[in-house]
Coordinates of C-alpha atoms in Angstrom, one line a residue:
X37 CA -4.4 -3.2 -2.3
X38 CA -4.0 -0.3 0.0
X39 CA -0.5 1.2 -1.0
X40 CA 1.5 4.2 0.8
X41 CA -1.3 7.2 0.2
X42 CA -4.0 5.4 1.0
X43 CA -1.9 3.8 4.4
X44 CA -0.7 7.1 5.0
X45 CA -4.1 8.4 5.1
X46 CA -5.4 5.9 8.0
X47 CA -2.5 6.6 9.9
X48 CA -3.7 10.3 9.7
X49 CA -7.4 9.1 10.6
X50 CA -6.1 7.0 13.5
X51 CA -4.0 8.9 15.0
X52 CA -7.0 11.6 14.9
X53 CA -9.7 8.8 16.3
X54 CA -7.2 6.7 18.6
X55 CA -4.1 8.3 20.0
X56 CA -5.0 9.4 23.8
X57 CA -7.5 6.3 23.6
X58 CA -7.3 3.1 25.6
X59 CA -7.5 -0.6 23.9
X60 CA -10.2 -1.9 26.2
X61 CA -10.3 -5.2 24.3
X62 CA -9.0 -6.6 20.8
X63 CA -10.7 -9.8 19.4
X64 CA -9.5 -11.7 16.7
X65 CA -12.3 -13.4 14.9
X66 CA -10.0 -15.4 12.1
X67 CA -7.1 -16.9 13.8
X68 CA -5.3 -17.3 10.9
X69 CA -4.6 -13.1 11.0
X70 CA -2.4 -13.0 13.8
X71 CA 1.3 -13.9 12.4
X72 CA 2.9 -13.6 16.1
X73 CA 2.0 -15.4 19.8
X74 CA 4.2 -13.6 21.9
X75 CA 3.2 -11.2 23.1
X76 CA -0.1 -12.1 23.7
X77 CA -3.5 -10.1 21.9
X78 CA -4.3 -9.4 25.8
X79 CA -0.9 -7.5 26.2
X80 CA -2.4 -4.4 24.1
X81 CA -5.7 -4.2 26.3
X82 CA -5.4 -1.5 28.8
X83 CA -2.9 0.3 27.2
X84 CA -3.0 3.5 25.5
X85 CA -2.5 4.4 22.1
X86 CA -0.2 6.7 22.1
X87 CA 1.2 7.0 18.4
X88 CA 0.0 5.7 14.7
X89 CA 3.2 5.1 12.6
X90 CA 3.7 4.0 8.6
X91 CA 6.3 1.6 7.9
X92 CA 5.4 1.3 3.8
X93 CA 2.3 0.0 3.5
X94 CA 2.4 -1.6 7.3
X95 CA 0.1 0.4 9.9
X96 CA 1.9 0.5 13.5
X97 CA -0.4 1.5 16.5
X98 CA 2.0 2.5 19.4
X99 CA 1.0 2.2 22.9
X100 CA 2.0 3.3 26.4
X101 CA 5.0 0.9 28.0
X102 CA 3.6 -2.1 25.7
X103 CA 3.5 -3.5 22.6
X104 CA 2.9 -2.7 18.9
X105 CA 0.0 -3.5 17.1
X106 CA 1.4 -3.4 13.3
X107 CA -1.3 -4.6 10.4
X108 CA -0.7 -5.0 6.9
X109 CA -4.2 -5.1 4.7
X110 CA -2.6 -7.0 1.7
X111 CA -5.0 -7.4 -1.4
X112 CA -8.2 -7.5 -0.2
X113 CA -7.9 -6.4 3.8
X114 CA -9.8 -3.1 5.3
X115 CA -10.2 -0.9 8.0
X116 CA -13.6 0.1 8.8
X117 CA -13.9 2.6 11.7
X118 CA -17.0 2.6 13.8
X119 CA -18.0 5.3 15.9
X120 CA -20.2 2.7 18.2
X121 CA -18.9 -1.0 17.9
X122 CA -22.1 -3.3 17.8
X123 CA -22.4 -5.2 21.7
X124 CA -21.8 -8.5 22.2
X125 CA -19.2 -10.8 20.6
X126 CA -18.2 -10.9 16.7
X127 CA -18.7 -15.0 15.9
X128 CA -16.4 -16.6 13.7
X129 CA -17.4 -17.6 10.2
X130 CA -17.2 -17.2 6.9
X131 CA -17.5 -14.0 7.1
X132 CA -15.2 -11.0 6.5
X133 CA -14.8 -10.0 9.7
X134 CA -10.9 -10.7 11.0
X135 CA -10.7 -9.1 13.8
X136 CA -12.1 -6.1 16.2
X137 CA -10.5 -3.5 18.5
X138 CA -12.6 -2.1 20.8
X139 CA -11.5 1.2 22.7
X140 CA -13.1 2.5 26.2
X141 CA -15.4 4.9 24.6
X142 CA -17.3 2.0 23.2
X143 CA -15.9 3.2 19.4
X144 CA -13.2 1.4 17.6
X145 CA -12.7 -0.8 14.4
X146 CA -12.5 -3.7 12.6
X147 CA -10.1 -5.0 10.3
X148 CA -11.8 -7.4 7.1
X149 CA -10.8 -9.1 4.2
X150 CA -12.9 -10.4 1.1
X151 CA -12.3 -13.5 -0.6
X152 CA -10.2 -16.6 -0.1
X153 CA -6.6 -16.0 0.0
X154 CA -6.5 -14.9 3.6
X155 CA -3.0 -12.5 3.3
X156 CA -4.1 -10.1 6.0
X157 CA -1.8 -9.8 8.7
X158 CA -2.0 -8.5 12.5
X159 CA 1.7 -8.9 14.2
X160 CA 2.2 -7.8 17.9
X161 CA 5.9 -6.9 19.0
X162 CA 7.7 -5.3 21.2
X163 CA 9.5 -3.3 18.3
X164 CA 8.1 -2.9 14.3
X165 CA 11.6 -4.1 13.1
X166 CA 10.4 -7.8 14.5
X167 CA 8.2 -8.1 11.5
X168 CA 9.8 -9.5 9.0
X169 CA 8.2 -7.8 6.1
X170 CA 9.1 -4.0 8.3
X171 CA 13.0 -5.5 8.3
X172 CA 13.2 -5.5 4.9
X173 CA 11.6 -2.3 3.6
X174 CA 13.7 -0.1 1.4
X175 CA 13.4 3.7 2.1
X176 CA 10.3 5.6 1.7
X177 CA 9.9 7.6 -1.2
X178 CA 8.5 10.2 0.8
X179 CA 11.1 10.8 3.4
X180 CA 12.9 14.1 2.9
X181 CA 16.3 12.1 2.5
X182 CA 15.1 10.3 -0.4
X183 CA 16.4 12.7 -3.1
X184 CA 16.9 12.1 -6.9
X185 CA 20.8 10.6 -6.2
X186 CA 19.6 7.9 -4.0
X187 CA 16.8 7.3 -6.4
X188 CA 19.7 6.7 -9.1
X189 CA 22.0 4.7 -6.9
X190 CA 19.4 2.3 -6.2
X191 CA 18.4 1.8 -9.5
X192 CA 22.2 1.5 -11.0
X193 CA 22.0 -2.2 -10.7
X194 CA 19.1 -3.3 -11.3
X195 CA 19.0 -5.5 -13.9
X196 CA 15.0 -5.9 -13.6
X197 CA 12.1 -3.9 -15.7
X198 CA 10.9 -0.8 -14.0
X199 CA 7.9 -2.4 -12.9
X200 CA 9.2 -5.0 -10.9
X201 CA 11.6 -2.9 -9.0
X202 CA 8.9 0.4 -8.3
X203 CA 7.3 -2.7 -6.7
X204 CA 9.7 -4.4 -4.5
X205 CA 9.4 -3.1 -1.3
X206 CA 12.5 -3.9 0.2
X207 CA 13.9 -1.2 -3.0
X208 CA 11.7 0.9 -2.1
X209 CA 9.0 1.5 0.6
X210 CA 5.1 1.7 -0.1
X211 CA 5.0 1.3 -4.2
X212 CA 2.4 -1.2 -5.1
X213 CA 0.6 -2.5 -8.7
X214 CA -1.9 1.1 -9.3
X215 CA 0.7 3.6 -8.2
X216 CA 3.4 2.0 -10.1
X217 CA 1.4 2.3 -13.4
X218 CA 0.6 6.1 -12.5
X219 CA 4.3 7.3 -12.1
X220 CA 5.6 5.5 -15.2
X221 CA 2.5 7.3 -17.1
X222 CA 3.8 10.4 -15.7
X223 CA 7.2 9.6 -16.1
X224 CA 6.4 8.4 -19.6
X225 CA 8.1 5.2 -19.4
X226 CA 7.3 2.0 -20.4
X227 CA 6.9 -0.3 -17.2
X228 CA 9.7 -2.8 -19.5
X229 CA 12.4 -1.0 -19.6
X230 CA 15.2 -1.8 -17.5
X231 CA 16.1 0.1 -14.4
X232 CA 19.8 0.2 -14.6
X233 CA 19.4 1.6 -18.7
X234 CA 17.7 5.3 -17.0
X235 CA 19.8 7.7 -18.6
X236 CA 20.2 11.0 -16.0
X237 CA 17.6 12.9 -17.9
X238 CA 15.1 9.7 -17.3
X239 CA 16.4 9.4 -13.3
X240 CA 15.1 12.7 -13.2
X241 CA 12.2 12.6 -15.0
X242 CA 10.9 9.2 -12.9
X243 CA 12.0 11.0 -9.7
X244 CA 9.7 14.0 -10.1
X245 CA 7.2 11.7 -11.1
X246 CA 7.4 9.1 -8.3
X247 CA 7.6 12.2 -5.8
X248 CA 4.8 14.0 -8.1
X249 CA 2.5 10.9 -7.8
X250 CA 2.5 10.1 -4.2
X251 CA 2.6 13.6 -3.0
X252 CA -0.6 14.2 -4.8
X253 CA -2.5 10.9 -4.0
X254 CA -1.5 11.4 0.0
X255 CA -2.8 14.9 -0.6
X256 CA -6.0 13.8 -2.2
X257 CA -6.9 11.9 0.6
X258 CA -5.8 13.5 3.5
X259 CA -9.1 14.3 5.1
X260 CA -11.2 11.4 4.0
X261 CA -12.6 9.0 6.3
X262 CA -11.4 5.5 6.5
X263 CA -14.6 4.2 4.5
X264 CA -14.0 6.4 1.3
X265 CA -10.2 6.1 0.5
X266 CA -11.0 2.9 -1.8
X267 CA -13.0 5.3 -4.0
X268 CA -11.2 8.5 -3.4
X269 CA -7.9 6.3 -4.7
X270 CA -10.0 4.8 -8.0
X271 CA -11.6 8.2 -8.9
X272 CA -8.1 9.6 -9.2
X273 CA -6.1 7.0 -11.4
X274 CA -5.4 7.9 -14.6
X275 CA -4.4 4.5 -16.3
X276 CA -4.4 2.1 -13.8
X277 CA -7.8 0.0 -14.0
X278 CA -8.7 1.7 -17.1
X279 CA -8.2 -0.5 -20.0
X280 CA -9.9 0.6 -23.0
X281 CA -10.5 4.1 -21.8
X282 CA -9.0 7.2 -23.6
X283 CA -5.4 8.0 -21.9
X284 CA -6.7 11.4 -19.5
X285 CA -3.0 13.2 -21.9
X286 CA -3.2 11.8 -25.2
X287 CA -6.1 10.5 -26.1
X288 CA -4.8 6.9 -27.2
X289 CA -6.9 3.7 -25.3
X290 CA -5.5 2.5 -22.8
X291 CA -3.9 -0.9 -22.9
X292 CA -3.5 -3.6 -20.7
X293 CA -0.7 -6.5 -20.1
X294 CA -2.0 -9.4 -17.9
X295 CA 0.3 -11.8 -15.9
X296 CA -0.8 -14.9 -13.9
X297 CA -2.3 -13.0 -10.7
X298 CA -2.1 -9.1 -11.6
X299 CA -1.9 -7.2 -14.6
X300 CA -0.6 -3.8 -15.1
X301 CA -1.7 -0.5 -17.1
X302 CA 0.0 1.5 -20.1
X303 CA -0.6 4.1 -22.9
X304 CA 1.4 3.3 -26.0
X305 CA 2.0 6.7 -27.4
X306 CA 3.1 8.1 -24.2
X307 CA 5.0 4.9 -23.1
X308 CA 6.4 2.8 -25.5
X309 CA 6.5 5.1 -28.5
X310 CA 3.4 3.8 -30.0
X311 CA 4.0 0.0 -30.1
X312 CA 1.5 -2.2 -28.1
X313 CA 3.2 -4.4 -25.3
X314 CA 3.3 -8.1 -25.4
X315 CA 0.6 -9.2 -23.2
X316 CA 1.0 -12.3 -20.8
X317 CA 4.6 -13.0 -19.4
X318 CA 6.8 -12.0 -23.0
X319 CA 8.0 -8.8 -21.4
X320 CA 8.9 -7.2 -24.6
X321 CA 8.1 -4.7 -27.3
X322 CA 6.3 -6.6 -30.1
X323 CA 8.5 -6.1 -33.3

């Protein structure tokens, strides 16, 4: 799943490819993308793109006196930019093809998702905060107001693991299942401890790794064209996706916890003080 460096970097590429460009047509190919009716698809054509925004992991493409196109690529959803769209008209199917916008220079892109649980989403409004999912985003770790005491205060009740709450978005912004694993590597906690336990010392220590973490990733692919940020965000994980590989700081393998649709990424000697996790949906230190 795309998370915030990855949607930060498309906003980047957008805004570089789109923004002074006008939506000549936008054709949805699976129906089952668009989550809103009103305003119509046809209310963004003729207009001109005037902004690319990041809500989280949501995309917002801003245009002149209209509407918002916001998009969120969920698990398996992409962005591929094409310099020349092919002619004629995409035909539904079983393919991966969602939908296509089409700009007047004849470029645009389309948005795709692979397999069968169709979570893509294309919402057009007349402001971002009328998608639900927008609403309820927490702040972004990113922003220069997010500093190490709001980090704390919104931790100082939560009574979930670590894991859970780097991943709910409406905590905070942009955090998904791979980054999550990197900062508590960095922050060399294990992904079960409890949020509201963090001593000071360990507020501060996940703080400069959440901030740490991101900063890098955005920075590692600002630059890189839509089509390469899947790689460019594999190639520079250091546990996440790499069960049974040496840990890149200790050496120790890598280890693995799975749960029912995801499964997350740890090293025991720099996590969890060399004891393996309980795999599957214990959530404990084995004793």
């Amino acid at each position: 799943m795309p998370e915030l460096p990855e949607v930060e970097a498309l906003k980047d590429f957008l805004t570089e490819h789109l923004v002074g460009h006008e939506i000549v047509r936008v054709l949805p190919v699976a129906i089952s993308v668009l989550k809103t009716y009103d305003p119509p698809l046809a209310a963004l054509e003729g207009r001109e793109v005037t902004a690319v925004r990041r809500h989280g992991k949501f995309l917002d493409l801003v245009t002149d006196g209209g509407p918002h196109f916001v998009t969120h690529l969920a698990r398996a959803g992409w962005l591929h930019w094409k310099d020349e769209l092919p002619s004629g008209m995409p035909r539904p199917g079983k393919g991966p093809l969602a939908l296509r916008v089409a700009l007047e220079t004849g470029a645009g892109f389309d948005l795709t998702e692979a397999g069968t649980q169709k979570r893509l989403a294309v919402y057009v409004v007349h402001d971002p905060q009328e998608v639900p999912g927008v609403a309820r985003l927490g702040p972004d770790p990113l922003a220069d107001d997010f500093d190490e005491a709001r980090l704390a205060g919104l931790l100082a009740t939560e009574r979930r693991r670590l894991k859970g709450a780097l991943r709910d978005q409406s905590l905070i912004a942009g955090v998904g299942n791979a980054y999550s694993d990197e900062i508590l590597h960095a922050a060399k906690m294990s992904p079960f401890k409890l949020a509201a336990s963090l001593t000071p010392e360990e507020t501060a220590r996940l703080y400069a790794a959440l901030r740490d973490t991101l900063t890098e990733a955005v920075a590692r692919s600002h630059g890189v064209a839509a089509g390469r940020l899947k790689a460019e965000k594999k190639s520079g994980l250091r546990v996440h996706g790499r069960t049974g590989e040496p840990c890149p700081v200790c050496g120790d393998t890598i280890r693995e916890v799975s749960f029912s649709d995801s499964s997350l990424q740890y090293c025991p000697t720099c996590q969890t003080g060399g004891k393996p996790l309980a795999d599957r949906r214990m959530s404990r230190l084995l004793k």
